[in-house]
XYZ file of C-alpha atoms in Angstrom:
139
model
C 24.641 -17.021 -4.846
C 25.003 -16.981 -8.512
C 24.170 -14.348 -11.101
C 20.633 -15.881 -11.693
C 19.895 -15.872 -8.060
C 20.855 -12.210 -7.733
C 18.750 -11.238 -10.783
C 15.750 -13.146 -9.504
C 16.228 -11.563 -6.064
C 16.203 -8.097 -7.543
C 13.324 -8.676 -9.720
C 11.303 -10.200 -6.979
C 12.143 -7.439 -4.520
C 10.959 -4.746 -7.145
C 7.737 -6.651 -8.002
C 6.919 -7.397 -4.434
C 7.513 -3.898 -3.169
C 5.404 -2.444 -5.980
C 2.694 -5.120 -5.500
C 2.624 -4.521 -1.838
C 2.211 -0.750 -2.400
C -0.532 -1.378 -4.881
C -2.329 -3.681 -2.523
C -1.739 -1.977 0.812
C -1.080 1.739 -0.224
C -3.860 1.806 -2.976
C -6.360 -0.911 -2.890
C -6.757 -1.192 0.737
C -5.757 2.291 1.809
C -9.392 3.420 2.486
C -10.082 0.148 4.385
C -7.025 0.794 6.704
C -8.057 4.397 7.055
C -11.351 3.338 8.784
C -9.327 1.550 11.507
C -7.097 4.427 12.967
C -6.725 2.471 16.350
C -5.163 -0.486 14.704
C -2.710 1.104 12.288
C -0.090 3.762 12.444
C -0.766 7.169 10.768
C 1.089 7.594 7.382
C 3.448 10.121 8.988
C 4.308 7.654 11.854
C 4.690 4.847 9.436
C 7.242 6.861 7.317
C 9.587 6.821 10.304
C 9.914 3.071 9.952
C 10.007 2.856 6.157
C 13.642 1.616 6.238
C 12.362 -1.368 8.005
C 9.735 -1.912 5.328
C 12.520 -1.942 2.739
C 14.723 -4.396 4.784
C 11.753 -6.696 5.268
C 11.130 -6.951 1.511
C 14.874 -7.581 0.923
C 14.721 -10.399 3.393
C 11.459 -11.763 2.015
C 12.538 -11.663 -1.657
C 15.957 -13.302 -1.038
C 14.317 -16.160 1.042
C 11.517 -16.564 -1.558
C 13.917 -17.036 -4.441
C 16.353 -19.228 -2.342
C 13.321 -21.564 -1.451
C 11.973 -21.708 -5.078
C 15.509 -22.313 -6.475
C 16.110 -25.255 -4.101
C 12.856 -26.975 -5.119
C 12.548 -26.160 -8.903
C 12.143 -29.179 -11.078
C 12.493 -29.912 -14.590
C 8.842 -29.376 -15.291
C 6.739 -26.651 -17.034
C 7.867 -23.438 -15.396
C 4.328 -21.668 -15.424
C 2.586 -24.564 -13.669
C 5.544 -24.820 -11.187
C 5.386 -21.180 -10.297
C 1.630 -21.136 -9.759
C 2.003 -24.210 -7.585
C 4.786 -22.627 -5.534
C 2.658 -19.345 -5.316
C -0.270 -21.117 -3.908
C 2.009 -23.011 -1.359
C 3.541 -19.775 -0.193
C 0.157 -18.156 0.084
C -1.160 -21.006 2.186
C 1.941 -20.797 4.304
C 2.009 -16.992 4.700
C -0.928 -14.746 3.725
C -3.900 -17.016 4.479
C -2.986 -17.993 8.034
C -1.349 -14.641 8.886
C -4.567 -12.637 8.095
C -6.758 -15.289 9.690
C -4.802 -14.942 12.870
C -4.899 -11.101 12.658
C -8.683 -11.445 12.335
C -8.809 -13.549 15.452
C -6.720 -11.309 17.788
C -7.632 -7.838 16.314
C -10.998 -6.311 15.513
C -10.524 -6.399 11.814
C -13.539 -6.411 9.428
C -14.029 -9.728 7.744
C -14.532 -8.283 4.330
C -11.070 -6.493 4.686
C -9.318 -9.840 5.695
C -10.885 -11.476 2.767
C -9.457 -8.787 0.378
C -6.028 -9.121 2.062
C -6.013 -12.874 1.549
C -7.121 -12.685 -2.101
C -4.872 -9.667 -2.980
C -1.788 -11.061 -1.257
C -2.523 -14.570 -2.450
C -2.659 -13.296 -6.065
C 0.586 -11.417 -5.494
C 2.322 -14.654 -4.282
C 1.283 -16.410 -7.406
C 2.503 -13.593 -9.733
C 5.820 -13.360 -7.859
C 6.174 -17.135 -8.153
C 5.594 -17.109 -11.953
C 8.209 -14.391 -12.227
C 10.840 -16.424 -10.282
C 9.815 -19.567 -12.204
C 10.404 -17.562 -15.472
C 13.785 -16.602 -14.347
C 14.770 -20.250 -13.384
C 13.017 -21.730 -16.410
C 15.200 -24.484 -17.889
C 17.755 -24.282 -15.011
C 15.868 -26.989 -12.866
C 17.461 -30.418 -12.315
C 15.588 -33.587 -13.011
C 14.611 -34.988 -9.641
């Protein structure tokens, strides 16, 4: 773990946490409120908030670690977008599809989750690519 990794980890943690709050706490808040039997109340969820922070710390560290291992000496924006699409296809898309299969979630909400979280993955990936621009090895 070098300085660049730690900086990227911190940036991604903040951006991911804020992005998740915007998506799930603001944009999808009313969608979730319509499904009280599937989600915790806000008061109950607050008891577990430290786990939310820990989850974002872990996600951010792994995200940067994977990106740093695969970065190539190519244009950083395109590389970031490509990585973001790959991460979205590995995480958000199948996760929300599986939730839709096993929980009675409205299809329009699932589409919003996929689109919003997919866009967030691309934004996060461009941020990490920006931090690592010029640092990649020729493969």
